[in-house]
CSV table of C-alpha atoms in Angstrom, one decimal:
chain,number,residue,atom,x,y,z
A,266,MET,CA,14.9,49.7,-33.6
A,267,VAL,CA,12.0,48.4,-31.6
A,268,SER,CA,9.0,49.0,-35.2
A,269,THR,CA,6.1,51.3,-33.1
A,270,ARG,CA,2.9,49.5,-36.0
A,271,GLN,CA,0.1,49.0,-32.8
A,272,THR,CA,2.1,50.1,-29.9
A,273,PRO,CA,-0.8,51.8,-28.3
A,274,PRO,CA,-0.8,53.8,-25.0
A,275,ALA,CA,-3.1,51.6,-23.3
A,276,VAL,CA,0.0,48.4,-23.5
A,277,VAL,CA,2.0,50.6,-20.1
A,278,GLY,CA,-0.8,52.0,-18.9
A,279,SER,CA,-4.1,54.2,-18.8
A,280,GLN,CA,-2.3,57.4,-17.5
A,281,ARG,CA,-1.0,59.5,-20.8
A,282,ILE,CA,2.9,59.5,-21.4
A,283,PRO,CA,4.8,61.8,-19.2
A,284,ASP,CA,5.7,64.8,-20.2
A,285,THR,CA,9.9,65.7,-20.3
A,286,ARG,CA,11.8,65.3,-17.4
A,287,VAL,CA,12.3,69.0,-16.1
A,288,SER,CA,16.3,68.4,-15.5
A,289,LEU,CA,16.9,67.3,-18.7
A,290,LEU,CA,15.6,71.1,-20.3
A,291,LEU,CA,18.0,72.4,-17.9
A,292,ARG,CA,20.8,70.8,-18.3
A,293,ILE,CA,19.5,71.3,-22.2
A,294,GLN,CA,19.9,75.5,-21.5
A,295,ASP,CA,23.5,74.8,-22.1
A,296,PRO,CA,24.9,74.9,-26.0
A,297,ALA,CA,28.0,72.0,-24.4
A,298,ASP,CA,26.1,69.9,-22.3
A,299,THR,CA,26.6,67.1,-25.7
A,300,MET,CA,25.0,63.9,-23.5
A,301,ALA,CA,21.7,66.3,-22.8
A,302,TRP,CA,21.0,66.7,-25.9
A,303,ASN,CA,22.0,63.8,-27.3
A,304,GLU,CA,19.7,62.3,-25.1
A,305,PHE,CA,17.0,64.8,-26.3
A,306,ILE,CA,17.8,64.5,-29.6
A,307,GLY,CA,16.8,60.8,-29.7
A,308,LEU,CA,14.1,61.7,-28.0
A,309,TYR,CA,12.1,63.8,-29.9
A,310,ALA,CA,14.0,63.8,-33.9
A,311,ALA,CA,11.6,60.9,-34.3
A,312,ILE,CA,8.7,63.0,-32.4
A,313,VAL,CA,8.8,66.3,-34.5
A,314,TYR,CA,9.8,63.9,-37.9
A,315,GLY,CA,7.8,62.4,-37.5
A,316,PHE,CA,4.8,64.1,-37.4
A,317,ALA,CA,6.5,66.8,-40.6
A,318,ARG,CA,5.3,64.0,-42.8
A,319,LYS,CA,2.6,63.1,-41.8
A,320,ARG,CA,2.2,67.3,-43.0
A,321,GLY,CA,2.9,65.9,-46.1
A,322,LEU,CA,6.7,67.0,-46.7
A,323,GLN,CA,9.1,64.5,-48.0
A,324,ASP,CA,12.6,62.6,-46.5
A,325,ALA,CA,14.7,64.9,-46.7
A,326,ASP,CA,12.2,67.8,-46.8
A,327,ALA,CA,11.1,66.5,-42.5
A,328,ALA,CA,14.9,65.8,-42.1
A,329,ASP,CA,15.5,69.6,-43.0
A,330,LEU,CA,12.4,71.1,-41.1
A,331,MET,CA,14.1,68.5,-37.8
A,332,GLN,CA,17.2,70.2,-37.7
A,333,GLU,CA,15.5,73.8,-38.6
A,334,VAL,CA,13.0,72.9,-34.8
A,335,PHE,CA,16.3,71.8,-32.7
A,336,ARG,CA,17.9,74.6,-33.8
A,337,SER,CA,15.5,77.5,-32.9
A,338,VAL,CA,15.1,74.7,-29.2
A,339,ALA,CA,18.6,75.8,-28.8
A,340,ARG,CA,18.4,79.9,-29.8
A,341,ALA,CA,15.0,79.4,-27.2
A,342,ILE,CA,15.7,77.4,-24.1
A,343,GLY,CA,18.0,79.5,-22.4
A,344,GLY,CA,14.7,81.2,-21.7
A,345,TRP,CA,12.6,78.8,-20.4
A,346,SER,CA,11.4,78.2,-17.4
A,347,TYR,CA,9.4,75.7,-15.9
A,348,ASP,CA,5.6,76.7,-14.4
A,349,THR,CA,3.4,74.7,-14.9
A,350,ASN,CA,0.5,77.3,-15.6
A,351,LYS,CA,2.2,78.5,-19.0
A,352,GLY,CA,1.7,74.2,-20.7
A,353,LYS,CA,4.0,71.8,-20.7
A,354,PHE,CA,7.7,71.3,-22.4
A,355,ARG,CA,5.1,69.4,-25.2
A,356,SER,CA,3.2,72.2,-26.4
A,357,TRP,CA,6.2,75.1,-26.2
A,358,LEU,CA,7.5,72.1,-28.6
A,359,TYR,CA,4.5,71.1,-30.3
A,360,ALA,CA,4.4,75.3,-31.1
A,361,ILE,CA,7.5,75.3,-32.5
A,362,THR,CA,6.9,72.1,-35.1
A,363,ARG,CA,3.4,73.8,-36.5
A,364,ASN,CA,5.0,77.3,-36.9
A,365,LYS,CA,7.4,75.5,-39.0
A,366,VAL,CA,5.9,72.8,-41.4
A,367,PHE,CA,3.1,76.2,-41.8
A,368,ASN,CA,5.7,77.9,-43.3
A,369,PHE,CA,7.2,75.4,-45.2
A,370,LEU,CA,4.0,74.5,-46.6
A,371,ASP,CA,3.7,78.6,-48.0
A,372,SER,CA,7.0,79.2,-48.6
A,373,GLN,CA,6.4,75.6,-51.0
A,374,ARG,CA,3.4,77.7,-52.4
A,375,ARG,CA,5.0,80.5,-52.9
A,376,HIS,CA,7.9,79.4,-54.9
A,377,PRO,CA,6.4,76.4,-56.1
A,378,ARG,CA,9.6,73.6,-56.5
A,379,GLY,CA,8.3,72.9,-60.1
A,380,SER,CA,7.4,68.9,-58.1
A,381,GLY,CA,4.1,69.5,-59.5
A,382,ASP,CA,2.0,68.9,-55.9
A,383,SER,CA,-0.9,70.3,-56.0
A,384,ASN,CA,-2.1,68.9,-52.5
A,385,VAL,CA,-0.2,71.9,-51.0
A,386,HIS,CA,-2.8,74.0,-51.0
A,387,ARG,CA,-4.7,72.1,-49.2
A,388,ARG,CA,-2.1,70.2,-46.4
A,389,LEU,CA,-1.9,74.4,-46.6
A,390,GLU,CA,-5.0,75.3,-45.4
A,391,GLU,CA,-4.9,72.2,-43.1
A,392,GLN,CA,-2.1,73.2,-41.3
A,393,THR,CA,-4.3,77.2,-41.6
A,394,GLU,CA,-7.3,75.4,-39.9
A,395,GLY,CA,-5.1,73.4,-37.2
A,396,GLY,CA,-7.2,70.5,-36.9
A,397,GLU,CA,-6.7,67.5,-35.2
A,398,ASP,CA,-3.0,68.9,-35.4
A,399,GLN,CA,-2.2,68.2,-31.0
A,400,ASP,CA,-4.2,64.8,-31.0
A,401,GLN,CA,-2.4,63.8,-34.2
A,402,TRP,CA,1.2,65.2,-32.5
A,403,ASP,CA,0.5,64.1,-29.2
A,404,GLN,CA,0.1,60.8,-30.6
A,405,GLU,CA,3.0,60.5,-32.3
A,406,TYR,CA,4.7,62.3,-29.1
A,407,GLU,CA,3.0,58.7,-27.0
A,408,ARG,CA,4.1,56.2,-30.2
A,409,LYS,CA,7.3,57.8,-30.3
A,410,THR,CA,7.9,57.6,-26.5
A,411,PHE,CA,6.4,53.9,-26.4
A,412,ALA,CA,8.9,53.0,-29.0
A,413,TRP,CA,11.9,54.3,-27.4
A,414,ALA,CA,11.1,53.4,-24.2
A,415,ALA,CA,11.0,49.6,-25.3
A,416,ASP,CA,14.5,50.1,-27.7
A,417,GLN,CA,15.7,51.6,-24.0
A,418,ILE,CA,15.2,48.4,-22.4
A,419,LYS,CA,14.2,45.5,-24.9
A,420,ASP,CA,18.6,43.8,-24.1
A,421,GLU,CA,17.5,44.0,-20.7
A,422,PHE,CA,15.1,40.9,-21.2
A,423,GLN,CA,16.0,37.2,-22.9
A,424,LYS,CA,14.9,36.6,-26.7
A,425,THR,CA,11.5,34.5,-25.0
A,426,THR,CA,10.6,37.2,-22.9
A,427,TRP,CA,10.2,39.6,-25.4
A,428,GLN,CA,9.3,38.1,-27.3
A,429,ALA,CA,5.6,37.0,-25.7
A,430,PHE,CA,5.4,40.5,-24.0
A,431,TRP,CA,5.6,41.7,-27.4
A,432,MET,CA,2.8,39.4,-29.4
A,433,THR,CA,0.5,39.1,-26.6
A,434,ALA,CA,0.6,42.9,-25.5
A,435,VAL,CA,1.6,45.1,-28.8
A,436,GLU,CA,0.5,42.1,-32.0
A,437,ASP,CA,-1.8,41.5,-29.7
A,438,LYS,CA,-1.8,37.7,-30.1
A,439,SER,CA,-3.6,35.2,-28.4
A,440,VAL,CA,-1.8,33.2,-25.0
A,441,LYS,CA,-1.9,30.0,-26.5
A,442,GLU,CA,-0.8,31.2,-30.4
A,443,VAL,CA,2.1,32.7,-28.3
A,444,GLY,CA,2.7,29.1,-26.4
A,445,ASP,CA,2.4,27.2,-29.2
A,446,LEU,CA,4.7,29.3,-31.7
A,447,LEU,CA,7.4,29.9,-27.6
A,448,GLY,CA,7.1,26.8,-26.2
A,449,MET,CA,5.3,28.7,-22.8
A,450,SER,CA,2.9,27.9,-20.6
A,451,PRO,CA,0.3,30.4,-20.2
A,452,GLY,CA,0.9,31.5,-17.1
A,453,ALA,CA,4.7,31.6,-17.7
A,454,ILE,CA,3.9,33.9,-21.2
A,455,TYR,CA,1.2,35.8,-18.3
A,456,VAL,CA,4.8,36.6,-16.3
A,457,ALA,CA,7.4,38.0,-18.6
A,458,LYS,CA,3.8,40.1,-20.2
A,459,SER,CA,3.7,41.9,-17.4
A,460,ARG,CA,7.6,42.1,-15.7
A,461,VAL,CA,7.6,43.9,-19.4
A,462,ILE,CA,5.2,46.3,-18.9
A,463,ALA,CA,5.8,46.6,-15.2
A,464,ARG,CA,9.8,47.6,-17.2
A,465,LEU,CA,7.7,50.3,-19.5
A,466,ARG,CA,6.1,52.0,-16.9
A,467,GLU,CA,9.9,53.2,-15.1
A,468,LYS,CA,12.0,53.8,-18.4
A,469,ILE,CA,9.0,56.3,-19.0
A,470,ALA,CA,8.6,57.5,-16.2
A,471,GLU,CA,12.4,57.9,-16.1
A,472,ILE,CA,11.1,61.8,-18.8
A,473,GLN,CA,8.3,62.3,-16.4
A,474,ALA,CA,8.8,66.3,-15.5
A,475,GLU,CA,9.8,66.8,-12.0
């Protein structure tokens, strides 16, 4: 999996990452459509898990919560319909995830497991207040979507082409430094970077709302 370190949305343009395409959401209304569900989980597993971890859940707890979120989606998605007036699917999934995190932290507070974690009350208060939760969710969504798209297209390019893009666009190395490392001219680096960014935009556009 491609690292998500230093992967700002600006790498692929100034527009925000789009919402999940409607066709996929309609397909997962069929629990037997394993291909659709695999694609859906591939898109959202890391987002839900990462959000839970940032709210203070341990690895195993975050993984369990992620499974609970997907079970909730499976139960409720049959009644979901595309309506721009009701907001994006991303926001609906955020609400489910946030509620699951709140319930978990509340349960920890009421039934401590002897871990001695004095931060449970603080995390629960932060969750109750809301604060920057939505922003954190959106940021997590954009980072993980970028990482997913990058992982999907990486093998379409020669190794040096990908490295030229990654080093300049993600790791923010100078063109001169990358040229010295890869033995490429500045022009070749710019072409490589442009090709990969164009393909990333195409890949990310595939999951936009239709």
